[in-house]
Short mmCIF file of C-alpha atoms in Angstrom, two decimals:
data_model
loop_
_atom_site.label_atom_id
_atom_site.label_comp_id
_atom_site.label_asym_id
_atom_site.label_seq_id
_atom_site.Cartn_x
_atom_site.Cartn_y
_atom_site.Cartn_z
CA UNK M 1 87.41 80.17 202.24
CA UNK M 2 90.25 78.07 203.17
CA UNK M 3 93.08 77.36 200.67
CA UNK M 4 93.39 74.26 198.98
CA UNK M 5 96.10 72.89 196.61
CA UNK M 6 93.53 72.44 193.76
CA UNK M 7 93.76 76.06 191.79
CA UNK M 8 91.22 78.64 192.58
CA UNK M 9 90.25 82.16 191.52
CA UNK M 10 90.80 85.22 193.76
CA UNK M 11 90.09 88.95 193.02
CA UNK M 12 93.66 90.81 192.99
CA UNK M 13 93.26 94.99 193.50
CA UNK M 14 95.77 96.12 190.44
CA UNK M 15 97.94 99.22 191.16
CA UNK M 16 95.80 102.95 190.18
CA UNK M 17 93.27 101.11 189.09
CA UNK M 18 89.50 101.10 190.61
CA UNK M 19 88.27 97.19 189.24
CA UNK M 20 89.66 94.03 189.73
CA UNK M 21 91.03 91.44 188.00
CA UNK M 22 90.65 87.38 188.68
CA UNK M 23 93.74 85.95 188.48
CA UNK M 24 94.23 81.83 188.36
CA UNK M 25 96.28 80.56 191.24
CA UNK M 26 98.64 78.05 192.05
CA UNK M 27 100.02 75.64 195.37
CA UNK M 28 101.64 78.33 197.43
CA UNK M 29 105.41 77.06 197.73
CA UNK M 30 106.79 80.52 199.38
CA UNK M 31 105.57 83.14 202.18
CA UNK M 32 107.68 86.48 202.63
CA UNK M 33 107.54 88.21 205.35
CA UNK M 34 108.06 91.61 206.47
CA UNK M 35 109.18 92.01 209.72
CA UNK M 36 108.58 95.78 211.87
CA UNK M 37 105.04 95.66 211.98
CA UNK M 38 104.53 92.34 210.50
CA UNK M 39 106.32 89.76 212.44
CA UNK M 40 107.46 92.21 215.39
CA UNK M 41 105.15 94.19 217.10
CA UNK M 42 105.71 97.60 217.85
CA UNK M 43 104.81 97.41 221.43
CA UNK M 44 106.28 94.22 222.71
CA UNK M 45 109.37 94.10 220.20
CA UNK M 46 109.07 90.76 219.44
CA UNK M 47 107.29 88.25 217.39
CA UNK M 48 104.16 87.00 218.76
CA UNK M 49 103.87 83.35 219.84
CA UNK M 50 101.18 82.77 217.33
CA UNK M 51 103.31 84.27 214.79
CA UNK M 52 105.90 81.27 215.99
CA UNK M 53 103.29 78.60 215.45
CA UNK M 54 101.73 79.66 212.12
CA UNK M 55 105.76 79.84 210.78
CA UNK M 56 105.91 76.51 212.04
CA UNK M 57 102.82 75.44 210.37
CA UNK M 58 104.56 76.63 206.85
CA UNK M 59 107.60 74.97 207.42
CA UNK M 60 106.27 71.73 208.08
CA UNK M 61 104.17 71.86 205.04
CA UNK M 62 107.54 71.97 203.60
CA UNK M 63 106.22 75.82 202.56
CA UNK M 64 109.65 77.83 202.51
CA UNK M 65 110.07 81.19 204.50
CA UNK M 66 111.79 84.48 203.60
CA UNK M 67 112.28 87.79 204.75
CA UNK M 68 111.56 91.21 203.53
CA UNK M 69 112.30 93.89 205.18
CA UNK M 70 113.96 97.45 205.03
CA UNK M 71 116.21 96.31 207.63
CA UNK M 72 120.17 95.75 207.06
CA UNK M 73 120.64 92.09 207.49
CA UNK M 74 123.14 92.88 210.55
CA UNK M 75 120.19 94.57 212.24
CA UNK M 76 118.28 91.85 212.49
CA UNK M 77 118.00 91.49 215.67
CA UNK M 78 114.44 90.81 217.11
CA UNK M 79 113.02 87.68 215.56
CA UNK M 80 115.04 85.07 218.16
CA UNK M 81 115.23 81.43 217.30
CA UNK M 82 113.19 82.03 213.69
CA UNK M 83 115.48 80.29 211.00
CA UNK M 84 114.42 81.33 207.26
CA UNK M 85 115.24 80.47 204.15
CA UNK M 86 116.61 83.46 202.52
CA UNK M 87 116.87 87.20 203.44
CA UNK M 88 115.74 90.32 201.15
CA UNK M 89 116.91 93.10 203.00
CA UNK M 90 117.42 96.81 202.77
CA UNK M 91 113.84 96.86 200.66
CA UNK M 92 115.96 94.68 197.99
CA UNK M 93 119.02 96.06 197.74
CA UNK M 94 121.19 93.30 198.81
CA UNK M 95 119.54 89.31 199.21
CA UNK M 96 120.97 86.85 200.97
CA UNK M 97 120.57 82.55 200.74
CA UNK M 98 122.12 80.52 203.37
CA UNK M 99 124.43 84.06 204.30
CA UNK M 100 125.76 84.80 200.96
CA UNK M 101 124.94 87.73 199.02
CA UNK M 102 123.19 86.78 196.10
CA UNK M 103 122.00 89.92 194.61
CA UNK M 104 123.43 93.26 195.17
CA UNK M 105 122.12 96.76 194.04
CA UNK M 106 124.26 100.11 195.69
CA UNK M 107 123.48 103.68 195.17
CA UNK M 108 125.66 104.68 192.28
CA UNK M 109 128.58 107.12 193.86
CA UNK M 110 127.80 110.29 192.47
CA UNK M 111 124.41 110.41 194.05
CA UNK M 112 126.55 109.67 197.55
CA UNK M 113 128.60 112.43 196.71
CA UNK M 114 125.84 114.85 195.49
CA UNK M 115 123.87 114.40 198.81
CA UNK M 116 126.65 114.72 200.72
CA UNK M 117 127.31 118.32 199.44
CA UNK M 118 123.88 118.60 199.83
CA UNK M 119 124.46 117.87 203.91
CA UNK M 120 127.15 119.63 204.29
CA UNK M 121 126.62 123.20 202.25
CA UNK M 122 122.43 123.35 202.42
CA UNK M 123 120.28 121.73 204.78
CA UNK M 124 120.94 119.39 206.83
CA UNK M 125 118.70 116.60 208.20
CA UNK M 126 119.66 112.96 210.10
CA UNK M 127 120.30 110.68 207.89
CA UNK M 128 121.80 106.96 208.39
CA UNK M 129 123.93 105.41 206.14
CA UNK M 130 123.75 102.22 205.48
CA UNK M 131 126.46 99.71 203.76
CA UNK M 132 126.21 95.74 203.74
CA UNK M 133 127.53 95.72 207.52
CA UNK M 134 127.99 99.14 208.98
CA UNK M 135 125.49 101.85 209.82
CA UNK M 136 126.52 105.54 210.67
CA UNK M 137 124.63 108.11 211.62
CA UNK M 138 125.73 111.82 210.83
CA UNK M 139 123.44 113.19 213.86
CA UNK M 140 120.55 112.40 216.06
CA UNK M 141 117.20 114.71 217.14
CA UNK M 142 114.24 113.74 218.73
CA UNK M 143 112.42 112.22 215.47
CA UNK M 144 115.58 110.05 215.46
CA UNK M 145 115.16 108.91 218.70
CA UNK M 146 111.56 108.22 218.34
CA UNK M 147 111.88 105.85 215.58
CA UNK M 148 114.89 104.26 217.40
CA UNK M 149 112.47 103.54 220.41
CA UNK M 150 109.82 102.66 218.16
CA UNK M 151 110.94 99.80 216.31
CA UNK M 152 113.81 98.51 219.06
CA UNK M 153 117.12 100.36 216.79
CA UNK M 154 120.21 100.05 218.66
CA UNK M 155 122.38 103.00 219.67
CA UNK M 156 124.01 103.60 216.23
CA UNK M 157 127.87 104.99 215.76
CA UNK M 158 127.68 109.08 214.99
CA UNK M 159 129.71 110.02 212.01
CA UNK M 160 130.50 111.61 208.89
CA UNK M 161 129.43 110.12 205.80
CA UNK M 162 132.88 110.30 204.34
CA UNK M 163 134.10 107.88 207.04
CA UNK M 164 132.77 104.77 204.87
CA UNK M 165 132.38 106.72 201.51
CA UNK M 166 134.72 103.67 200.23
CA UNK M 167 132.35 101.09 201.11
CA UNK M 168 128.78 100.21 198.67
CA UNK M 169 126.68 102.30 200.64
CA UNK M 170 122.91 100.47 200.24
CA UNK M 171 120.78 102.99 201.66
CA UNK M 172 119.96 106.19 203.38
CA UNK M 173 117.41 106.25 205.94
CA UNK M 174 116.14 110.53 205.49
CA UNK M 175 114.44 112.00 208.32
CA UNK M 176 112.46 115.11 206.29
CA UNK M 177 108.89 115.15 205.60
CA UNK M 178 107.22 115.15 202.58
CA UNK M 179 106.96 118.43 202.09
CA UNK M 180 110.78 118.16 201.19
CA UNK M 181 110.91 114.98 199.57
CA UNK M 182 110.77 116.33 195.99
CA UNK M 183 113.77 118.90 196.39
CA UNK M 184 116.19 116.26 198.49
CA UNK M 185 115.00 113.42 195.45
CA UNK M 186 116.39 116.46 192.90
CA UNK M 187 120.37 115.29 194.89
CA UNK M 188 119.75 111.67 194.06
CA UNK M 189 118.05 110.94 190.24
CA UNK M 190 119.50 107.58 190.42
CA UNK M 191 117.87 106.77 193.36
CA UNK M 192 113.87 106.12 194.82
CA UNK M 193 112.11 106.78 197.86
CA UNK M 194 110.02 104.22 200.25
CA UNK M 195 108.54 105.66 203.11
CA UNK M 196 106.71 103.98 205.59
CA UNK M 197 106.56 106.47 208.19
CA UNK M 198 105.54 110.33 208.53
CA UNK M 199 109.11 110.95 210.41
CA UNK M 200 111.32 108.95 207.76
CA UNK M 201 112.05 107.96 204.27
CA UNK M 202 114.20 104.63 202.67
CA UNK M 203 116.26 105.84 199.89
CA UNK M 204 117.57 103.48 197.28
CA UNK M 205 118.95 102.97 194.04
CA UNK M 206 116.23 103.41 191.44
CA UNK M 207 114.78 100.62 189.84
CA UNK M 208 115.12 98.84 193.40
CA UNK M 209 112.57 97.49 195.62
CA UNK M 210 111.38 94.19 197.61
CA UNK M 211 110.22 92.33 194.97
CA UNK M 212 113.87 92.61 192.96
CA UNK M 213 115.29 90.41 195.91
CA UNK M 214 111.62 88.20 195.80
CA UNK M 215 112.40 87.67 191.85
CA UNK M 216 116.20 86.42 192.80
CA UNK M 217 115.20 84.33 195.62
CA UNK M 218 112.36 82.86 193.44
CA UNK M 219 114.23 82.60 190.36
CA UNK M 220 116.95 80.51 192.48
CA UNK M 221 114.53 78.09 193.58
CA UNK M 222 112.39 77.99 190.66
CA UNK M 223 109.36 79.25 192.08
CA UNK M 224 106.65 81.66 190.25
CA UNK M 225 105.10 84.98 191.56
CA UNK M 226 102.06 82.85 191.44
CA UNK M 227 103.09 80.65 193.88
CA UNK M 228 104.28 83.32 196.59
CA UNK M 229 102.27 84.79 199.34
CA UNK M 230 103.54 88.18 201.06
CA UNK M 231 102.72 90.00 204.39
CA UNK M 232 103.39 92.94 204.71
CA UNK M 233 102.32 96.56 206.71
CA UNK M 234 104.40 99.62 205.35
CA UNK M 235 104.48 101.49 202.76
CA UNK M 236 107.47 99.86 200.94
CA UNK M 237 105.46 96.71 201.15
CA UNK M 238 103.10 97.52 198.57
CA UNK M 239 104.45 96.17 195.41
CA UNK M 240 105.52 93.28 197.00
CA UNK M 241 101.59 92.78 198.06
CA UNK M 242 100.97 93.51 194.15
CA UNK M 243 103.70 90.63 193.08
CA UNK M 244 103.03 88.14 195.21
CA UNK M 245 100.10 85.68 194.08
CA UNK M 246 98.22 86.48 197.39
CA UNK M 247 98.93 89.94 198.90
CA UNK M 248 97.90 89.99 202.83
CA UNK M 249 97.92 92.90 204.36
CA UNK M 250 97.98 93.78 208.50
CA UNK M 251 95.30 95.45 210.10
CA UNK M 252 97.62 97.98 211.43
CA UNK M 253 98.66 99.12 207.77
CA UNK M 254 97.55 102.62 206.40
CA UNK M 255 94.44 102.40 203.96
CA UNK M 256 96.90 103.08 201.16
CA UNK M 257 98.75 99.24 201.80
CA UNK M 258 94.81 97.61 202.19
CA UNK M 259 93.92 98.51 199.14
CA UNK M 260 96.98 96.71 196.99
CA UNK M 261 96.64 93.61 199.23
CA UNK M 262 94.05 90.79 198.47
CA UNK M 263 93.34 89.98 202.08
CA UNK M 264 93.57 92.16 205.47
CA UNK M 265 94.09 90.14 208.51
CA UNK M 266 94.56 90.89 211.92
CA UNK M 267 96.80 93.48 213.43
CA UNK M 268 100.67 91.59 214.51
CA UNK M 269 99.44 92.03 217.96
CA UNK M 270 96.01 90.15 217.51
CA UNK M 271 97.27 86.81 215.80
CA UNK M 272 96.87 88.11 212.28
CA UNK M 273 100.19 86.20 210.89
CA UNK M 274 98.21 83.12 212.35
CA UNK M 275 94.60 83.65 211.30
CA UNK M 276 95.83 84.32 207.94
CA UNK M 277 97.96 81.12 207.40
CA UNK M 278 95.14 79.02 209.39
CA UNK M 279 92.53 80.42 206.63
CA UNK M 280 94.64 80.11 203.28
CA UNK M 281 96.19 76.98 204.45
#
């Protein structure tokens, strides 16, 4: 059914819960976008050229653009000549509009400090750190250097954690598996988990995810959930899917992201940026 200005009903899947729930909806003024997986493909590293063309489409509608993504704003680095509107990065923790930091949400100190005993004294696992515009790593393996390949990561400075313990450090990108996650989480109880991958886990300040940079940015240009569409593929794209007014989720997400979104479309690498905008707008 293609999307029309006039407002129409559309069934929304509601977190943990098994029935749906028609919600009225309005002119959609603002897509967000995440991008590894989404807007970048995994095997080419880049963004599709129908991705290109349905951005195009949006931003000629006068539709504004935004990013999502887990990414560090300074690691931006494969979407070429795209221009958007306003950047949510590090899954929310710090938004940008027009380059300047609107919003701003660091892991409080002593969980920095706790985890780093918890490095140093019991066991240790790669972990970057992240702060608004370095990255360290403390060391590499070969699940390091998979992800690296995987999504494109450059070669990333090797250090300890104490070398930019001064700085607001944003996030830690964990490399344990789940089997650990509840005993590393017991270093950090001001602090949540996103993962997105097997290999990896995002680890932010609690209380902290995409859509707390999606409120800002739509609060600063007076825009309503309601009016907000959001792609996404990864785990830490799911309540985004659940706050945006229409929730579209890539082919090439686990079944776990489907089933929060109110539309799958195509995988990134078979136009499904493009067939999605071409059917809701």
């Amino acid at each position: 059914m293609p999307y029309t200005s006039s407002l129409f009903c559309i069934n929304k899947k509601l977190a943990n819960k098994k029935k749906n729930n028609t919600i009225q909806m309005k002119k959609i003024k603002a897509v967000f976008f995440d991008i590894d997986g989404t807007l970048v493909s995994f095997k080419t590293h880049s963004v599709p050229q129908s991705t290109i063309e349905a951005i195009s489409i949006l931003q000629n509608k006068g539709i504004k653009t935004f990013i999502a993504s887990g990414r560090q704003y300074a690691l931006i680095n494969n979407l070429g000549n795209l221009h958007f509107d306003g950047y949510v990065t590090i899954n929310g923790a710090l938004t940008l509009i027009d380059g300047q930091m609107v919003d701003s949400h660091p892991i409080p100190p002593s969980d920095i400090k706790t985890i780093t005993a918890y490095l140093e004294s019991q066991q240790k696992f790669p972990c970057f750190i992240v702060t608004q515009n370095n990255i360290l790593l403390n060391y590499s393996n070969a699940d390091v250097e998979e992800i690296k390949q995987l999504i494109n990561f450059p070669d990333i400075p090797i250090a300890n954690i104490n070398t930019i313990a001064n700085e607001p450090i944003y996030q830690l990108i964990a490399f344990f598996g789940e089997d650990k996650e509840n005993s590393v989480m017991q270093c950090l109880p001001h602090c949540t988990t996103a993962r997105w991958h097997p290999l990896f886990t995002d680890i932010i300040a609690s209380g902290v995810s995409k859509v707390v940079g999606m409120e800002c940015i739509c609060k600063h240009f007076g825009i309503s959930p309601e009016e907000t569409m959001a792609f996404g593929d990864g785990g830490n794209d799911i309540e985004m899917l659940q706050w945006a007014g229409i929730g579209v989720a890539m082919d090439n997400a686990n079944d776990e992201v489907k089933r929060h979104a109110n539309h799958i479309t195509q995988s990134v690498d078979n136009n499904g940026i493009l067939n999605a905008v071409k059917l809701f707008f």
